[in-house]
PDB file of C-alpha atoms in Angstrom:
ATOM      1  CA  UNK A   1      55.834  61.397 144.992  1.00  0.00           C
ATOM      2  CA  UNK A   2      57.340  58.694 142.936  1.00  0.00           C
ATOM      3  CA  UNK A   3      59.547  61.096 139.845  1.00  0.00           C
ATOM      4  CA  UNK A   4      60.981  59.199 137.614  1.00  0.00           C
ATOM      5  CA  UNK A   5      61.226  55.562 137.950  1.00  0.00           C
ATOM      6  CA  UNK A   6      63.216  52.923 135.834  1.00  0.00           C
ATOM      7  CA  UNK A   7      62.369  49.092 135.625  1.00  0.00           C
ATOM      8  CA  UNK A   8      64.020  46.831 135.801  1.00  0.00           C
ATOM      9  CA  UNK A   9      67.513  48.105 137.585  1.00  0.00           C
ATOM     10  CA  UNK A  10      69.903  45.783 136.279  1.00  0.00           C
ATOM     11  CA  UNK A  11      69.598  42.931 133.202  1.00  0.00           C
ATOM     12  CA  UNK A  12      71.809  40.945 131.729  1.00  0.00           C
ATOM     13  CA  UNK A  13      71.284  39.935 127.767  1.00  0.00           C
ATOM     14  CA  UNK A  14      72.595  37.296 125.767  1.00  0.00           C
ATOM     15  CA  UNK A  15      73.560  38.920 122.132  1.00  0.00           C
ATOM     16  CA  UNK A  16      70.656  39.140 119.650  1.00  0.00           C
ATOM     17  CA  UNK A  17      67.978  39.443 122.753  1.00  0.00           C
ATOM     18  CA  UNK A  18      65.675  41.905 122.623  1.00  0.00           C
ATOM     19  CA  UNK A  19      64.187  43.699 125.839  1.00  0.00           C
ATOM     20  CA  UNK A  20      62.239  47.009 126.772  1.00  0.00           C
ATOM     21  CA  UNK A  21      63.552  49.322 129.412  1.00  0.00           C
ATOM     22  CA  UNK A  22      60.411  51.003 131.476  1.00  0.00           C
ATOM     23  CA  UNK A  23      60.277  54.349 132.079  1.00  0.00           C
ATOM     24  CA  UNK A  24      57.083  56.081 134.300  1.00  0.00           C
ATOM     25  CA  UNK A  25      57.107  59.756 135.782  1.00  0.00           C
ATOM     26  CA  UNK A  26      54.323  61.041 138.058  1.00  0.00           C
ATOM     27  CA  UNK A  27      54.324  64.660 137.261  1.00  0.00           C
ATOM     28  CA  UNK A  28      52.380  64.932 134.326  1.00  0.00           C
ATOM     29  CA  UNK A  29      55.772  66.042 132.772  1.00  0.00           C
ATOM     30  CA  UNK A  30      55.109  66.717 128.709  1.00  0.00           C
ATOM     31  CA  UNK A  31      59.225  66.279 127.997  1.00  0.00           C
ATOM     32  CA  UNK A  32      60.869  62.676 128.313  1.00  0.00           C
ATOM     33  CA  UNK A  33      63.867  61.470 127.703  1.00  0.00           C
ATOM     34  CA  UNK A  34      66.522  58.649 127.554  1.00  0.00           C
ATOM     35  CA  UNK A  35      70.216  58.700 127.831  1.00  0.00           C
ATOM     36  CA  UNK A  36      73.146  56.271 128.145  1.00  0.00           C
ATOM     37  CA  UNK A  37      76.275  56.622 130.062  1.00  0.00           C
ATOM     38  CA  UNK A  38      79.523  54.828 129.250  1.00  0.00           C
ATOM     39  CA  UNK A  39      81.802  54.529 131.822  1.00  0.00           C
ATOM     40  CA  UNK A  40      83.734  57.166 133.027  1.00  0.00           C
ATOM     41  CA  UNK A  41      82.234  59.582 130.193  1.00  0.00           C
ATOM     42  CA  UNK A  42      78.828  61.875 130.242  1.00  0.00           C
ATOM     43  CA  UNK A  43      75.363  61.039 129.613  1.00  0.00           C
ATOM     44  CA  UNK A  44      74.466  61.408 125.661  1.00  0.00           C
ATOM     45  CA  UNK A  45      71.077  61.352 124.688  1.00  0.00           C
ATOM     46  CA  UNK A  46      69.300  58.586 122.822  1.00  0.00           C
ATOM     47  CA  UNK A  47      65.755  59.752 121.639  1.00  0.00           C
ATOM     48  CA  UNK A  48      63.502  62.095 123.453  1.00  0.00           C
ATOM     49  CA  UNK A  49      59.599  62.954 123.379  1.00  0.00           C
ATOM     50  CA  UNK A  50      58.203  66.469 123.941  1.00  0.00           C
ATOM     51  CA  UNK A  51      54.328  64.833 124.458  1.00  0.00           C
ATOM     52  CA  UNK A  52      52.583  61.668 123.948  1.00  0.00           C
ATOM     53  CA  UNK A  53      52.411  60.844 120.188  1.00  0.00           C
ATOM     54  CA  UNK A  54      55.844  62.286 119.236  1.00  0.00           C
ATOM     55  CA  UNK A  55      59.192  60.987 119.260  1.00  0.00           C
ATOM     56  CA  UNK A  56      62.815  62.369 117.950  1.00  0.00           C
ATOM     57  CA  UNK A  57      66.287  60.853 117.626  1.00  0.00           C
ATOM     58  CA  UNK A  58      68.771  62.325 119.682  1.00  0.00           C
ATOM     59  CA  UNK A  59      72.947  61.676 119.653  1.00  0.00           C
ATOM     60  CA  UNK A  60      72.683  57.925 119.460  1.00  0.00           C
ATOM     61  CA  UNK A  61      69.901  56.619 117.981  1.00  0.00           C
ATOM     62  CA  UNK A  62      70.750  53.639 116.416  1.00  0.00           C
ATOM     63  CA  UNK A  63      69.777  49.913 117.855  1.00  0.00           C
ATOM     64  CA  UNK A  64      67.160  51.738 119.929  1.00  0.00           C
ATOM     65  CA  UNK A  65      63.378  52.376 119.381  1.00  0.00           C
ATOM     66  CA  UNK A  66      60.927  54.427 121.667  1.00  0.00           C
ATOM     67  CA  UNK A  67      57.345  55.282 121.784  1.00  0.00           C
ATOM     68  CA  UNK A  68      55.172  57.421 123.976  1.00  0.00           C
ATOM     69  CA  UNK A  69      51.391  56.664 124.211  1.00  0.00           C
ATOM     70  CA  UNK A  70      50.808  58.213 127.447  1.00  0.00           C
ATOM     71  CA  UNK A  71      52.085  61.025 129.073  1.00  0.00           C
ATOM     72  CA  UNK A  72      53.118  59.345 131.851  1.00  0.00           C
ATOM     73  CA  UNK A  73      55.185  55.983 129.999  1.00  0.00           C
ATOM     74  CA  UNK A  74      58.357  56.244 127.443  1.00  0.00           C
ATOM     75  CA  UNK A  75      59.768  52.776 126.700  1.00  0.00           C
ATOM     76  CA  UNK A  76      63.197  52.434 125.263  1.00  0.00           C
ATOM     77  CA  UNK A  77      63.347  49.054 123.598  1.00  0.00           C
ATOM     78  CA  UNK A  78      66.126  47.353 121.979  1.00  0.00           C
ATOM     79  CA  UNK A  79      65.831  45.874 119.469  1.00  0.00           C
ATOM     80  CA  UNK A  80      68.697  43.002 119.196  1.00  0.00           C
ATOM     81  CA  UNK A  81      71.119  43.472 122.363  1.00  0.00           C
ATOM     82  CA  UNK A  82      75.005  43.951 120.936  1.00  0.00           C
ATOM     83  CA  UNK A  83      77.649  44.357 123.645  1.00  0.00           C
ATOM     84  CA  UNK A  84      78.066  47.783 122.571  1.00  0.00           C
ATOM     85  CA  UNK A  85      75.069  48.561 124.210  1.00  0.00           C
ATOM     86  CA  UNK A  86      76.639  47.487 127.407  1.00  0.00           C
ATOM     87  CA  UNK A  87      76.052  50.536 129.485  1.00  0.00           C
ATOM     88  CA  UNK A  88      74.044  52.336 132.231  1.00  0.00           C
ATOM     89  CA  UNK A  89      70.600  53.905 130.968  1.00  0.00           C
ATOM     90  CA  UNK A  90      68.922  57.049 132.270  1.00  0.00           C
ATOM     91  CA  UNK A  91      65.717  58.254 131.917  1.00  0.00           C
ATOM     92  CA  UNK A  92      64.139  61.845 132.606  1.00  0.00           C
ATOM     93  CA  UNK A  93      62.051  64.098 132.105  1.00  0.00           C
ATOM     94  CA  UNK A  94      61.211  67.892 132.639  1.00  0.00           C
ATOM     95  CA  UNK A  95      57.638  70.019 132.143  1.00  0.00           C
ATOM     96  CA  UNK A  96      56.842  71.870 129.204  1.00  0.00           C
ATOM     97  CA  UNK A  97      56.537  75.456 129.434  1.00  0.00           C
ATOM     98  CA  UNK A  98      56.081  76.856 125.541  1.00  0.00           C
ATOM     99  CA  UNK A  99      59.381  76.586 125.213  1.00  0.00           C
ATOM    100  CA  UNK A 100      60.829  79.074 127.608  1.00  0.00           C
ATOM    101  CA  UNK A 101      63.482  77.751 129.425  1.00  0.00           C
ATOM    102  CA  UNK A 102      63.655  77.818 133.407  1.00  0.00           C
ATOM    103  CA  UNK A 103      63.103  74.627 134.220  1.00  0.00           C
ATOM    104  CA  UNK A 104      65.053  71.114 135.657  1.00  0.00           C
ATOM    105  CA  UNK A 105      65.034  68.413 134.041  1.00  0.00           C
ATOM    106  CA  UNK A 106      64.796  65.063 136.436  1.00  0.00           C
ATOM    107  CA  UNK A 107      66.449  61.935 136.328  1.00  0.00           C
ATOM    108  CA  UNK A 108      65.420  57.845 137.216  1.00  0.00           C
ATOM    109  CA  UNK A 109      67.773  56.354 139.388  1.00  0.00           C
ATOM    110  CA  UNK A 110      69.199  54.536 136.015  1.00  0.00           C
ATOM    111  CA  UNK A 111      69.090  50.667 134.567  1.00  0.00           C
ATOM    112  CA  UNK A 112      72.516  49.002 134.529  1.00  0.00           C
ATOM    113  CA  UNK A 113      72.340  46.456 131.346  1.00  0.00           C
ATOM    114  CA  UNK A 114      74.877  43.980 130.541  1.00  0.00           C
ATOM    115  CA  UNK A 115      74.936  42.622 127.159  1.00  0.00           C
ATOM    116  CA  UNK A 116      77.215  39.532 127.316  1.00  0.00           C
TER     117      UNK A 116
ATOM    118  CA  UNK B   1      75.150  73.235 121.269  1.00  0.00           C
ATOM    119  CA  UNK B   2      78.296  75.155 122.616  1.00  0.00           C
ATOM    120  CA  UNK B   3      81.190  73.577 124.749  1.00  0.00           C
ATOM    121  CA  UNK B   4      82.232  73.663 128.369  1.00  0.00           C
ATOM    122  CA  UNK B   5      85.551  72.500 129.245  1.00  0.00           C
ATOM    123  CA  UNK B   6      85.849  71.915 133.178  1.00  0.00           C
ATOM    124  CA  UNK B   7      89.072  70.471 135.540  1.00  0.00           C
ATOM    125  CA  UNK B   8      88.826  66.480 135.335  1.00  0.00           C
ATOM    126  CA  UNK B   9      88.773  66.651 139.023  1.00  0.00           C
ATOM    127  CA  UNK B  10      89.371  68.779 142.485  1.00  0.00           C
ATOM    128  CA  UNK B  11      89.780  67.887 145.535  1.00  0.00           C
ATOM    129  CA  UNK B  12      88.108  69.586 149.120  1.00  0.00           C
ATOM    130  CA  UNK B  13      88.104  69.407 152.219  1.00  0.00           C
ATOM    131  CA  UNK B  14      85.211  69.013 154.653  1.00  0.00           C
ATOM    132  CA  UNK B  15      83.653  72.316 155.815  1.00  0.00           C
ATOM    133  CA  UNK B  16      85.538  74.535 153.518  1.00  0.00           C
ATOM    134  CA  UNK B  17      84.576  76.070 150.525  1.00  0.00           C
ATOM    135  CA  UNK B  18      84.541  74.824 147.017  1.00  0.00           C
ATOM    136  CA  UNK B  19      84.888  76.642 143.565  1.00  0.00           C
ATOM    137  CA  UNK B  20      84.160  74.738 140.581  1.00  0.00           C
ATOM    138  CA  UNK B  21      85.318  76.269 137.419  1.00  0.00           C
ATOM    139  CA  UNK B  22      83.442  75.828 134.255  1.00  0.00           C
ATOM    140  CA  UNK B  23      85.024  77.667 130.453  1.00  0.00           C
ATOM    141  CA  UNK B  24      82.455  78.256 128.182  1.00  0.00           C
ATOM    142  CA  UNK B  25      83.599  80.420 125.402  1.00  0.00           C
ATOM    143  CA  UNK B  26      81.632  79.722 122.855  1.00  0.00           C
ATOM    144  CA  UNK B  27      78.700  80.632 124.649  1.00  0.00           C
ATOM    145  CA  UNK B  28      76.028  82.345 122.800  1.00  0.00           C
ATOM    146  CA  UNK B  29      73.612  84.604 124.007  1.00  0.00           C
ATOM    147  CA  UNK B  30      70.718  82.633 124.345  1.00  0.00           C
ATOM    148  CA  UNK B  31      72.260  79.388 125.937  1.00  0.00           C
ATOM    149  CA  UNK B  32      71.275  79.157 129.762  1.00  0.00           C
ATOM    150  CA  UNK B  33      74.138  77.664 132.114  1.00  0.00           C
ATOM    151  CA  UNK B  34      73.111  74.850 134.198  1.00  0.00           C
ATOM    152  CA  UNK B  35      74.482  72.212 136.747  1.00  0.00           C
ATOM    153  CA  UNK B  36      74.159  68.995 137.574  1.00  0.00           C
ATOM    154  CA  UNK B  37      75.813  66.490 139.834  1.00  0.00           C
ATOM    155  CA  UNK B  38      75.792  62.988 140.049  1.00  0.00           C
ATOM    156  CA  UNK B  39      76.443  60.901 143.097  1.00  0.00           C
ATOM    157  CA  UNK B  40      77.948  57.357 143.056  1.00  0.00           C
ATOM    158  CA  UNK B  41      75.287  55.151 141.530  1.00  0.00           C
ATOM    159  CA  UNK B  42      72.304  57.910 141.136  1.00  0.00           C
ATOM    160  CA  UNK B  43      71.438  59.867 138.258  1.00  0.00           C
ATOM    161  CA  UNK B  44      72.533  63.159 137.717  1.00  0.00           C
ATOM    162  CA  UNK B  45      70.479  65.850 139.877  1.00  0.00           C
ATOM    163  CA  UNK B  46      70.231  69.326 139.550  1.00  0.00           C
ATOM    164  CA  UNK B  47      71.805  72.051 140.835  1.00  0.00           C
ATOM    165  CA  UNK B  48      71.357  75.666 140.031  1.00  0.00           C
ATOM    166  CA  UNK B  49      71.144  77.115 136.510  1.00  0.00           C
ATOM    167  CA  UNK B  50      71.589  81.236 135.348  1.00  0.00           C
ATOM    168  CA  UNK B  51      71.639  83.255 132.172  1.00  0.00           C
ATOM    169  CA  UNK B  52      73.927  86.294 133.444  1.00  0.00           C
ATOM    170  CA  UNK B  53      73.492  87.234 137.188  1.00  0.00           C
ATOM    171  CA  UNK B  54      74.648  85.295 140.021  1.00  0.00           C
ATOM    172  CA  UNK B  55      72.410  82.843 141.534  1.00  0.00           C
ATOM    173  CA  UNK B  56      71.642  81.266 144.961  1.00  0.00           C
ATOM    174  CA  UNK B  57      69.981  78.556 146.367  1.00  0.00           C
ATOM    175  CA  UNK B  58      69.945  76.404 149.100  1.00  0.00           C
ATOM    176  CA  UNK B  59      72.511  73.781 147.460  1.00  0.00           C
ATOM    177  CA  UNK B  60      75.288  76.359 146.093  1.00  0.00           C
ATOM    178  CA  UNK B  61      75.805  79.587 144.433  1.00  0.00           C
ATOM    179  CA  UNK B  62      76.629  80.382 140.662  1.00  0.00           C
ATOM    180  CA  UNK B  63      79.039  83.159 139.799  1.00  0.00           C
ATOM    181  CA  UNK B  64      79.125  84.031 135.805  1.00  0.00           C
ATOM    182  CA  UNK B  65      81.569  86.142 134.215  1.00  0.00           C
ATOM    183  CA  UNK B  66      80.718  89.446 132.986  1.00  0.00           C
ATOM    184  CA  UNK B  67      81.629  88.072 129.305  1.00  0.00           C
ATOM    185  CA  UNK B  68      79.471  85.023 130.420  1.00  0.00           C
ATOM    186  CA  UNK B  69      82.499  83.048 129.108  1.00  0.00           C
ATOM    187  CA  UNK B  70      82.889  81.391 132.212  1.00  0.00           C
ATOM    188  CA  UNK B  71      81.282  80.783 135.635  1.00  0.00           C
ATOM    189  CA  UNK B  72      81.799  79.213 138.913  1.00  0.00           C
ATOM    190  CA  UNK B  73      79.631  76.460 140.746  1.00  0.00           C
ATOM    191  CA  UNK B  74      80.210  77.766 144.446  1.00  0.00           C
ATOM    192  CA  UNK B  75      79.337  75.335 147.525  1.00  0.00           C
ATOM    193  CA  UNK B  76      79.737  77.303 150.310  1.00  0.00           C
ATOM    194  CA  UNK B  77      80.657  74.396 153.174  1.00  0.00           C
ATOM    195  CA  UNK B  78      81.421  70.891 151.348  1.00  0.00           C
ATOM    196  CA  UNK B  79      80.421  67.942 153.108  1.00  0.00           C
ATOM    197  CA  UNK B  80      81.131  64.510 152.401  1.00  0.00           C
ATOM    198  CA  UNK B  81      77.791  64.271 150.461  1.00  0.00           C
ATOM    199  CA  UNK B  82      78.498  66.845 148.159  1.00  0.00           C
ATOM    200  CA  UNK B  83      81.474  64.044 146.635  1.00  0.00           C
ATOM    201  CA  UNK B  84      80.259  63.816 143.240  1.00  0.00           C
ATOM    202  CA  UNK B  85      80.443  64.628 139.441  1.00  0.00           C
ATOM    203  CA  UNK B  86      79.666  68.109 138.810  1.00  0.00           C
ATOM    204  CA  UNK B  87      78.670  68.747 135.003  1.00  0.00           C
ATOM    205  CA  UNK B  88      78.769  71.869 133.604  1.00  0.00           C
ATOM    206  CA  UNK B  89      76.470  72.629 130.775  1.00  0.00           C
ATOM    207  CA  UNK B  90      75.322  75.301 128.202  1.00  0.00           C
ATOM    208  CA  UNK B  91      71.104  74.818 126.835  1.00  0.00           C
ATOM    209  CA  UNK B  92      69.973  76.963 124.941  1.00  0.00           C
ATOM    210  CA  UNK B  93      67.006  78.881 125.639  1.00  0.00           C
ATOM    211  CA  UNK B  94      64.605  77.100 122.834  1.00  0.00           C
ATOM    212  CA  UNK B  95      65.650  73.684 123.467  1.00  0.00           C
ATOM    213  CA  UNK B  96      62.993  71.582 122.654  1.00  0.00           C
ATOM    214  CA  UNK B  97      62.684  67.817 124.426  1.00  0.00           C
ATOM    215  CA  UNK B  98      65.221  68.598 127.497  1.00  0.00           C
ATOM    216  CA  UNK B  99      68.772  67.670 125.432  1.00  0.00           C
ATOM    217  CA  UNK B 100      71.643  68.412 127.531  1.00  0.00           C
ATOM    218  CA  UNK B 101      75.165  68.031 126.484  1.00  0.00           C
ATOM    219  CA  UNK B 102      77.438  66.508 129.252  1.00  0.00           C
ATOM    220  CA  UNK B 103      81.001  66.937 128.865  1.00  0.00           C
ATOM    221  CA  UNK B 104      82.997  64.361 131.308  1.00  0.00           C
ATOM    222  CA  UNK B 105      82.326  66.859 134.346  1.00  0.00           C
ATOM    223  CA  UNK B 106      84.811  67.327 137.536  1.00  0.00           C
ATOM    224  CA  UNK B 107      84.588  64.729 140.058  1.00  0.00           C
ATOM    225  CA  UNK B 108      84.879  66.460 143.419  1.00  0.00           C
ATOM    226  CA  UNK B 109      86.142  64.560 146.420  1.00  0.00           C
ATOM    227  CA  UNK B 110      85.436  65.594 149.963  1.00  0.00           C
ATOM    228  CA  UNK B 111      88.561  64.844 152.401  1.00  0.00           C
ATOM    229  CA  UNK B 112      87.189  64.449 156.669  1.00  0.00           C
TER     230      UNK B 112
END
């Protein structure tokens, strides 16, 4: 059983580059995520999906787009790379349950992206 | 989404016990408390959540306040895999998309 898995692990960018970070789970989970983490500081969240076809901006949306087509995919892309984006991304997801809350939310091993 | 405020960092020794403290006073009542750790490297994994009773499980144990303005991430014998970040945060029991807030968490080291 695969979870959550992130492609590719680490990337450098030049400034102005575009790229698309991949993110696949395996458990047919309806809720997907993405999050960045700074170092030293907490995850915040980026945009977030609760089933294919439906997207939503979370803390820090900006310089970022996602999709979800499948159940199984949610891309992050950005759109063009700015140092500030320097930073370790996270993916997850968790299953939907009709909105009752009991459930953990699981976590890709993370991208590392250097924007230089 | 309410705050938790937790120690910056703590420090153990192997085979003892560990109490993590977590504040939450802004808690509301329908905002679940969950944690998470993250491990050099790894993304953050779970590790027990509760609403008002104490919980078990085969990683630690949560203690929460009667007031529920606080609680306790217990792990009963550290080892030196349990050195981490341990984050403790409020969700509330509606929210949509799996949002969690992390504060900056307590890193936890494990002394031999």
């Amino acid at each position: 059983n695969a979870g959550v898995t992130q492609t590719p692990k680490f990337q450098v960018l030049k400034t102005g580059q575009s790229m698309t970070l991949q993110c696949a789970q395996d458990m047919n989970h309806e809720y997907m995520s993405w999050y960045r983490q700074d170092p030293g500081m907490g995850l915040r969240l980026i945009h977030y999906s609760v089933g294919a076809g439906i997207t939503d901006q979370g803390e820090v949306p900006n310089g970022y787009n996602v999709s979800r087509s499948t159940t199984e995919d949610f891309p992050l892309r950005l759109l063009s790379a700015a140092p500030s984006q320097t930073s370790v991304y996270f993916c997850a997801s968790r299953p939907g349950q009709g909105g009752q809350l009991s459930n953990t939310i699981y976590f890709g091993e993370g991208s590392w992206l250097t924007v230089v | 989404d309410a705050k938790t405020t937790q120690p910056n960092s703590m420090e153990s020794n192997e085979e003892e016990p560990v109490h993590l403290p977590c504040n939450h006073s802004t808690i509301s009542g329908t905002d679940y408390i969950h944690w998470y750790r993250q491990l050099p490297s790894q993304g953050p994994e779970y590790v027990i959540h509760g609403l008002t009773s104490n919980v078990n499980n085969r990683m630690a144990s949560l203690a929460i306040a009667e007031d529920r303005k606080s609680s306790t991430l217990i792990l009963h014998r550290a080892t030196l895999r349990d050195a981490a970040v341990y984050y403790c945060i409020l969700r509330e029991i509606y929210n949509q998309g799996g949002k969690l807030i992390f504060g900056q968490g307590t890193e936890l080291s494990v002394k031999p």
